[in-house]
Amino acid sequence: MATAAVTPPTDSAPQDEAAPQIVYLDPKLVVRDEYNAREEDTEPDDDLIKSVTELGVEEPISVRPRGDGTFGAFKGWRRTQALQIANATAEQDGRPVRKIKAFVCADLVGRDGWTKFLSLVENKDRKGMSERDILKSQELALIEMDDVERGRAAKALGVGRHAAKQAKAAQKLDDATLRRAAAGGMDLEQTAQLAEVESIRGADNRLLAALKRDQDEGGGGRGHWDQAFAQLKAEQEDAASRAKAIEDLKAAGIPLLRAPSYGEKDPSRPLTELTTSLGNLLTEDNHKGCHGHSARLDEEHQPVWHCADPAAHGHKVRPTPKKPKTEADKQQAEERARTTAHNRAWKAAAGPRREFIKRLVRGKTLPEEAREFAVRIMLELPRLYGKWADKQRTETLAALLGAKDPAKESAADLAAAFAKNRLPNIVFAQVAAAFEDAISEPKQYDNARMRHVFLWEEPSRHHVEYLLLLEALGKADNGSYQLAEVEAQAIASQRPDTAA
């Protein structure tokens, strides 16, 4: 094996005291460092080889010593390989055998995480550094650093404290999706969130469209993104609920009836339409022994018990059979589906809304509009605020004040820890908690009209004022919060500029 020939350079440019000195190394002694961030496309291309053959390597590479006398290149490995190739034929072509300028970083021996981070910074904007290599390097580098270096690295990369975990999650995406995410401008957190919901068909397109809306509005906000992600999470949870319901039926040995194809006759009937041969009603319990015992799932993924073929199993249709489907039946089915979709969207919208309120409450200065709204509600004492106070349930308030476990942490104790000059923040949190609890369920009983209403169709005046306030505050905060589509639809007819 060749010995380590380290030659000082002839030029004597002034060096930073903390920077390693440049030396000349025999390229044969340089190998790829195990913590080089680039794992794909590590070979030099023809253009690089031609350039190095003619001119050598102009920019110094960065290496760290290895125990066997070689040096691990964590920056400049492709250039090193190009020089190795050029040197292999140098003598027969009448060219000089060149050495390579290198920073020998002995202080990085044993500091694998920081080495990978420095390699990432070097490589991530160069040709051929794939999105997957970048993510993998971010994850491994940040995991293997101590707290001080991790903080410095995260700041340099422009990522948050959960970057390592997010990078790990983002790697679940395939290469094509990673490239689209990067090209669309998704940051690390957003790429990880895409990975969370990629099972939903079209999730990448919907999130990219939301991201573009945020970008087009400027200001650096992500209100549209947050709403799109919340809706996708709700759909994912809905799909998971259905999958669990199907799995429960399978575990119980109960077939799930498929929807009939177009023109195909469906012999099955729900048990509510059937009786025994003696005319007794059929129920889940007394029908379990029938070979036709089966189910379909309703809009809430609850089983509706059926017999797959009542005639074959000796059942009779009840004396008052179900009427043939009419246009009105079709409209009712469409309305049920619409109601289910709106209810799900209304519940999903609570997530981004509450996160925005938390940011307002934890801010150093509460916007004046929020303070004025909170004071007015406390003085007017609308019914929803009084009902909330009577229940004496403060879990939502504790969550808005920053509790990690709202069920166990006291809202009063959390509020007492706030500085005196942040009393308006606490007051607003209390009023917001009352509104959040009041609108958490989309279907409510309206005492004035003595009937049930859906808030996404008929919100009260106070509900509208609350949502309009949050919308205005979000826009003022560079678009950091946007109303969900279902919320915007609910208040559309009561906006000040559209009210009659």
XYZ file of C-alpha atoms in Angstrom:
500
model
C 0.000 0.000 0.000
C 1.192 3.501 -0.784
C 2.385 5.596 2.132
C 0.833 8.901 3.055
C 2.724 11.561 1.172
C 1.582 14.913 2.535
C 3.190 17.877 0.788
C 2.558 21.513 1.736
C 1.371 23.701 -1.140
C 3.749 26.160 -2.738
C 1.355 29.105 -2.423
C 1.113 30.729 1.003
C -2.297 32.381 1.132
C -3.259 33.629 4.588
C -5.372 31.058 6.500
C -8.082 31.407 9.103
C -6.676 30.246 12.447
C -9.529 27.780 12.906
C -9.315 26.410 9.353
C -7.241 23.299 8.528
C -4.133 23.798 6.377
C -4.131 22.844 2.713
C -1.779 19.985 1.838
C -1.070 17.987 -1.315
C -2.052 14.309 -1.195
C -1.400 11.374 -3.460
C -4.900 10.673 -4.916
C -4.276 6.940 -4.449
C -4.492 7.481 -0.709
C -7.946 9.062 -0.864
C -11.084 6.921 -0.501
C -14.742 7.782 -0.104
C -15.554 8.663 3.504
C -18.289 6.447 4.952
C -20.136 9.612 5.978
C -20.039 11.303 2.591
C -23.597 12.553 2.026
C -23.679 11.605 -1.647
C -24.685 7.977 -2.120
C -26.220 8.139 -5.583
C -24.401 9.285 -8.728
C -21.013 9.178 -7.004
C -19.032 8.543 -10.198
C -17.479 11.442 -12.153
C -19.011 12.138 -15.559
C -17.051 12.465 -18.803
C -16.996 16.260 -18.705
C -15.486 16.286 -15.215
C -12.858 13.703 -16.188
C -11.881 15.728 -19.266
C -11.595 18.928 -17.251
C -9.466 17.315 -14.527
C -7.281 15.591 -17.122
C -6.440 18.964 -18.651
C -6.334 21.222 -15.607
C -6.166 19.037 -12.522
C -8.386 19.731 -9.517
C -8.460 23.449 -8.813
C -10.551 23.537 -5.622
C -9.251 21.678 -2.541
C -11.157 18.631 -1.389
C -11.893 17.953 2.294
C -10.742 14.746 3.983
C -10.209 13.308 7.426
C -7.464 10.834 8.389
C -8.268 7.121 8.673
C -6.518 4.572 10.831
C -4.982 2.696 7.869
C -3.025 5.684 6.556
C -5.611 6.690 3.946
C -7.861 9.741 3.934
C -11.682 9.725 3.720
C -13.085 12.319 1.303
C -16.356 13.810 2.527
C -16.131 16.709 0.070
C -14.799 16.329 -3.436
C -14.905 12.542 -3.890
C -16.065 12.812 -7.523
C -13.177 15.188 -8.298
C -10.769 12.806 -6.588
C -11.969 9.883 -8.691
C -11.611 11.973 -11.831
C -7.967 12.700 -10.950
C -7.335 9.027 -10.152
C -8.622 8.130 -13.622
C -6.558 10.880 -15.241
C -3.375 9.824 -13.388
C -3.812 6.183 -14.451
C -2.952 7.105 -18.065
C -0.869 10.212 -17.404
C 2.601 8.698 -18.036
C 1.709 6.935 -21.279
C 0.001 10.107 -22.539
C 2.941 12.289 -21.551
C 1.028 14.186 -18.888
C 2.155 14.934 -15.347
C 0.918 12.732 -12.507
C -0.796 15.243 -10.277
C -1.423 15.373 -6.576
C -4.615 16.797 -5.114
C -5.003 19.788 -2.814
C -6.880 18.869 0.343
C -8.005 20.209 3.673
C -7.025 17.504 6.160
C -9.541 17.822 9.003
C -8.063 15.814 11.863
C -10.562 17.416 14.268
C -13.390 15.541 12.537
C -12.105 12.093 13.457
C -14.900 10.512 15.517
C -17.383 13.294 14.673
C -19.391 11.381 12.111
C -22.601 13.410 12.351
C -20.862 16.735 11.816
C -18.822 15.248 8.962
C -22.002 14.130 7.194
C -23.536 17.561 7.749
C -20.523 19.333 6.193
C -20.669 16.911 3.280
C -24.365 17.615 2.846
C -23.806 21.382 2.754
C -21.123 20.845 0.127
C -23.067 18.465 -2.068
C -26.767 19.233 -1.863
C -26.741 21.963 -4.509
C -24.276 20.240 -6.818
C -25.157 18.173 -9.855
C -26.490 14.696 -9.137
C -27.233 15.058 -5.416
C -30.621 13.345 -5.194
C -33.438 14.398 -2.889
C -33.193 11.001 -1.195
C -29.470 11.457 -0.474
C -30.196 14.894 0.987
C -32.933 13.552 3.267
C -30.917 10.556 4.387
C -27.922 12.738 5.157
C -29.993 15.240 7.110
C -31.486 12.448 9.196
C -28.221 10.647 9.976
C -26.168 13.791 10.473
C -28.590 15.345 12.972
C -29.122 12.102 14.898
C -25.400 11.555 15.419
C -24.555 15.084 16.619
C -24.501 16.389 20.142
C -27.060 19.050 21.108
C -24.773 22.012 20.399
C -23.734 20.840 16.941
C -27.304 19.784 16.141
C -28.534 23.286 16.890
C -25.871 24.882 14.698
C -26.517 22.446 11.864
C -30.298 22.855 11.985
C -29.917 26.632 11.833
C -27.532 26.390 8.882
C -29.882 24.036 7.017
C -32.924 26.162 7.803
C -34.784 23.277 9.470
C -36.559 22.846 12.808
C -35.815 20.772 15.877
C -37.713 17.775 14.517
C -35.712 17.743 11.270
C -34.122 14.323 11.770
C -37.483 12.676 12.372
C -39.026 14.555 9.425
C -36.183 13.543 7.114
C -36.678 9.912 8.087
C -40.412 10.148 7.372
C -39.904 11.897 4.031
C -37.707 9.074 2.759
C -40.799 6.861 2.540
C -41.754 8.724 -0.652
C -40.635 7.338 -3.990
C -38.018 9.176 -6.047
C -40.500 10.706 -8.494
C -42.648 12.146 -5.691
C -39.567 13.471 -3.880
C -38.467 15.269 -7.040
C -41.934 16.788 -7.505
C -42.002 17.897 -3.869
C -38.597 19.566 -4.164
C -39.463 21.198 -7.497
C -42.716 22.535 -6.030
C -40.863 24.193 -3.154
C -41.893 21.926 -0.266
C -39.694 22.321 2.783
C -38.604 19.395 4.944
C -41.629 19.542 7.253
C -44.038 19.701 4.315
C -42.320 16.789 2.556
C -42.682 14.735 5.744
C -46.355 15.688 5.953
C -46.847 14.594 2.351
C -45.368 11.227 3.319
C -47.968 10.996 6.116
C -50.915 11.268 3.724
C -49.548 9.860 0.468
C -51.946 6.924 0.756
C -54.773 9.317 -0.181
C -55.108 9.411 -3.943
C -54.040 12.769 -5.380
C -52.580 13.976 -2.059
C -49.417 15.291 -3.730
C -51.382 17.308 -6.292
C -53.676 18.802 -3.664
C -50.808 19.799 -1.394
C -48.768 21.231 -4.259
C -51.791 23.295 -5.333
C -52.236 24.591 -1.771
C -48.527 25.395 -1.539
C -48.712 27.354 -4.788
C -51.631 29.393 -3.445
C -49.555 30.284 -0.374
C -46.572 31.147 -2.588
C -48.682 33.279 -4.939
C -50.080 35.279 -2.023
C -46.553 35.949 -0.739
C -45.573 36.676 2.824
C -44.319 33.209 3.664
C -47.592 31.979 5.197
C -48.848 28.407 4.884
C -52.535 28.795 5.667
C -53.755 27.044 2.520
C -51.257 24.218 3.070
C -52.412 23.660 6.665
C -56.054 23.413 5.612
C -55.308 21.014 2.735
C -53.195 18.821 5.011
C -55.901 18.793 7.704
C -58.500 17.681 5.162
C -56.227 14.920 3.890
C -55.593 13.726 7.440
C -59.356 13.617 8.043
C -59.848 11.571 4.879
C -57.031 9.265 5.913
C -58.600 8.743 9.329
C -61.950 8.084 7.646
C -60.338 5.509 5.362
C -58.633 3.933 8.373
C -61.989 3.708 10.177
C -63.503 1.939 7.194
C -60.516 -0.405 6.915
C -60.861 -1.274 10.611
C -64.583 -1.920 10.215
C -63.858 -4.260 7.307
C -61.130 -6.007 9.289
C -63.497 -6.454 12.263
C -66.096 -8.072 9.999
C -63.441 -10.319 8.507
C -62.213 -11.358 11.947
C -65.783 -12.216 12.920
C -66.212 -14.277 9.752
C -68.945 -11.997 8.370
C -68.774 -11.346 4.591
C -68.852 -7.737 3.412
C -71.227 -7.468 0.476
C -69.817 -5.750 -2.587
C -71.767 -3.155 -4.524
C -73.517 -4.746 -7.505
C -72.185 -3.977 -10.954
C -74.205 -1.921 -13.412
C -77.252 -3.920 -14.511
C -76.550 -6.716 -12.017
C -79.431 -7.837 -9.815
C -78.752 -7.657 -6.094
C -80.547 -10.466 -4.221
C -79.436 -9.254 -0.768
C -81.723 -7.438 1.632
C -81.179 -5.715 4.979
C -82.584 -7.632 7.928
C -84.978 -4.763 8.685
C -86.888 -5.741 5.530
C -87.051 -9.478 6.324
C -88.774 -11.960 8.638
C -88.391 -15.649 9.404
C -90.609 -18.156 7.615
C -93.024 -17.771 10.545
C -93.121 -13.991 10.226
C -90.831 -13.167 13.167
C -88.496 -10.197 12.817
C -84.864 -10.894 11.940
C -82.083 -9.318 13.995
C -78.329 -9.607 14.074
C -78.536 -12.079 16.963
C -81.089 -14.485 15.539
C -79.675 -14.301 12.034
C -76.072 -15.131 12.876
C -76.586 -18.820 12.175
C -77.787 -18.175 8.618
C -75.282 -18.916 5.863
C -76.368 -15.670 4.208
C -75.480 -13.509 7.239
C -73.509 -10.568 5.852
C -73.192 -6.798 6.064
C -72.739 -3.526 4.258
C -71.187 -0.423 5.807
C -73.083 2.861 6.068
C -71.629 6.367 5.729
C -70.228 6.188 9.271
C -68.711 2.732 8.567
C -71.165 0.999 10.882
C -72.409 -2.449 9.778
C -75.912 -2.745 8.338
C -76.834 -6.411 8.645
C -78.035 -8.206 5.521
C -78.940 -11.617 4.244
C -77.071 -12.273 1.015
C -79.955 -14.294 -0.506
C -83.166 -14.297 1.574
C -85.103 -16.541 -0.817
C -82.404 -19.211 -0.761
C -82.360 -19.222 3.047
C -86.121 -19.319 3.664
C -86.682 -15.733 4.707
C -89.684 -13.663 3.784
C -89.970 -10.025 2.864
C -91.826 -8.088 5.544
C -95.478 -7.273 4.863
C -94.583 -3.628 4.336
C -91.707 -3.955 1.893
C -89.464 -1.108 1.058
C -90.831 1.039 -1.718
C -88.963 1.060 -5.041
C -86.272 3.656 -5.217
C -87.421 6.988 -6.562
C -85.718 10.220 -7.562
C -86.399 11.459 -4.044
C -84.523 8.440 -2.632
C -81.567 9.284 -4.855
C -81.594 12.880 -3.676
C -81.724 11.749 -0.048
C -78.707 9.498 -0.593
C -76.797 12.373 -2.190
C -77.745 14.637 0.707
C -76.520 12.070 3.237
C -73.199 11.848 1.417
C -72.970 15.645 1.296
C -73.717 15.896 5.013
C -71.068 13.299 5.864
C -68.442 15.119 3.767
C -69.278 18.515 5.291
C -69.269 17.159 8.846
C -65.866 15.571 8.303
C -64.468 18.782 6.784
C -65.867 20.879 9.652
C -64.177 18.697 12.257
C -60.894 18.661 10.323
C -60.858 22.474 10.147
C -60.556 22.642 13.929
C -56.923 21.464 13.817
C -55.383 24.373 11.844
C -57.710 26.835 13.577
C -56.598 25.828 17.070
C -52.932 25.780 16.097
C -53.296 29.370 14.887
C -55.002 30.387 18.132
C -52.167 28.804 20.106
C -49.656 30.918 18.163
C -51.681 34.046 18.904
C -51.921 33.224 22.607
C -48.219 32.420 22.913
C -47.162 35.532 21.001
C -45.492 38.376 22.852
C -48.174 40.845 21.797
C -51.799 39.941 21.130
C -53.307 41.736 18.107
C -55.600 44.556 19.193
C -58.522 43.120 17.214
C -58.318 39.891 19.222
C -58.239 41.787 22.523
C -61.263 43.894 21.588
C -63.230 40.831 20.488
C -62.472 38.974 23.736
C -63.471 41.928 25.924
C -66.735 42.428 24.002
C -67.693 38.762 24.348
C -66.964 38.775 28.079
C -69.149 41.859 28.539
C -72.000 40.823 26.235
C -72.094 37.280 27.668
C -73.660 35.521 24.670
C -75.398 32.218 25.375
C -72.516 30.062 24.057
C -70.085 31.736 26.461
C -72.394 31.275 29.435
C -73.023 27.618 28.607
C -69.274 27.018 28.364
C -68.653 28.674 31.750
C -71.436 26.603 33.373
C -69.801 23.346 32.259
C -66.521 24.323 33.974
C -64.511 22.211 31.550
C -61.156 23.831 30.815
C -59.283 21.196 28.792
C -59.533 23.239 25.588
C -58.394 26.377 27.423
C -55.408 24.496 28.855
C -54.493 23.281 25.360
C -54.639 26.825 23.963
C -52.426 28.024 26.812
C -49.782 25.474 25.863
C -50.532 22.370 27.936
C -48.878 19.164 26.748
C -51.544 17.112 28.530
C -54.696 19.286 28.788
C -56.568 16.618 30.759
C -54.036 16.752 33.598
C -52.640 20.314 33.536
C -54.531 23.147 35.211
C -55.502 26.036 32.969
C -55.316 28.352 35.981
C -51.743 27.311 36.770
C -50.722 27.735 33.137
C -52.275 31.207 33.027
C -50.542 32.202 36.271
C -47.184 31.508 34.623
C -47.836 34.153 31.952
C -46.226 37.578 32.427
C -48.482 40.333 33.788
C -48.428 42.252 30.530
C -49.880 39.220 28.722
C -53.230 39.238 30.486
C -54.982 40.005 27.140
C -53.528 36.758 25.776
C -55.127 34.799 28.618
C -58.482 36.544 28.197
C -58.506 35.843 24.478
C -57.558 32.192 25.110
C -60.548 31.824 27.439
C -62.995 33.319 24.959
C -61.525 31.296 22.103
C -61.838 28.103 24.182
C -65.543 28.831 24.678
C -66.034 29.256 20.928
C -63.966 26.178 20.090
C -66.007 23.986 22.403
C -69.210 25.525 21.040
C -68.420 24.772 17.391
C -66.558 21.484 17.782
C -69.606 19.474 16.702
C -71.112 20.498 13.356
C -74.698 19.498 14.273
C -76.296 21.399 17.152
C -79.705 22.194 18.583
C -80.792 25.787 17.980
C -82.928 26.880 20.909
C -84.203 29.984 19.132
C -85.468 27.992 16.163
C -86.194 24.877 18.211
C -84.571 22.510 15.747
C -81.224 20.983 14.881
C -78.965 22.873 12.472
C -75.612 22.251 10.834
C -73.127 25.028 11.588
C -71.692 24.748 8.081
C -75.133 25.779 6.817
C -76.527 28.052 9.526
C -73.854 29.445 11.859
C -74.941 31.975 14.460
C -73.959 35.630 14.299
C -71.309 35.095 16.975
C -69.860 32.073 15.156
C -69.511 34.166 12.013
C -67.844 37.042 13.880
C -65.364 34.611 15.423
C -64.377 33.025 12.119
C -64.131 36.421 10.394
C -61.804 37.613 13.168
C -59.482 34.624 12.757
C -59.503 35.018 8.985
C -58.481 38.684 9.272
C -55.773 37.930 11.828
C -54.380 35.143 9.638
C -54.179 37.421 6.594
C -52.505 40.126 8.658
C -49.951 37.533 9.766
C -48.693 37.025 6.200
C -51.324 34.417 5.426
C -50.294 32.071 8.236
C -53.932 30.997 8.626
C -56.744 30.612 6.116
C -60.322 29.516 6.658
C -61.134 26.026 5.440
C -63.433 25.802 2.436
C -66.292 24.569 4.611
C -65.835 27.514 7.028
C -65.655 30.069 4.224
C -68.801 28.560 2.727
C -70.602 28.750 6.085
C -70.025 32.481 6.564
C -70.269 33.545 2.917
C -73.818 34.901 3.135
C -73.078 36.838 6.341
C -69.881 38.591 5.288
C -70.189 42.364 5.760
C -69.784 43.070 2.046
C -72.423 40.510 0.975
C -75.058 40.883 3.674
C -78.335 42.324 2.481
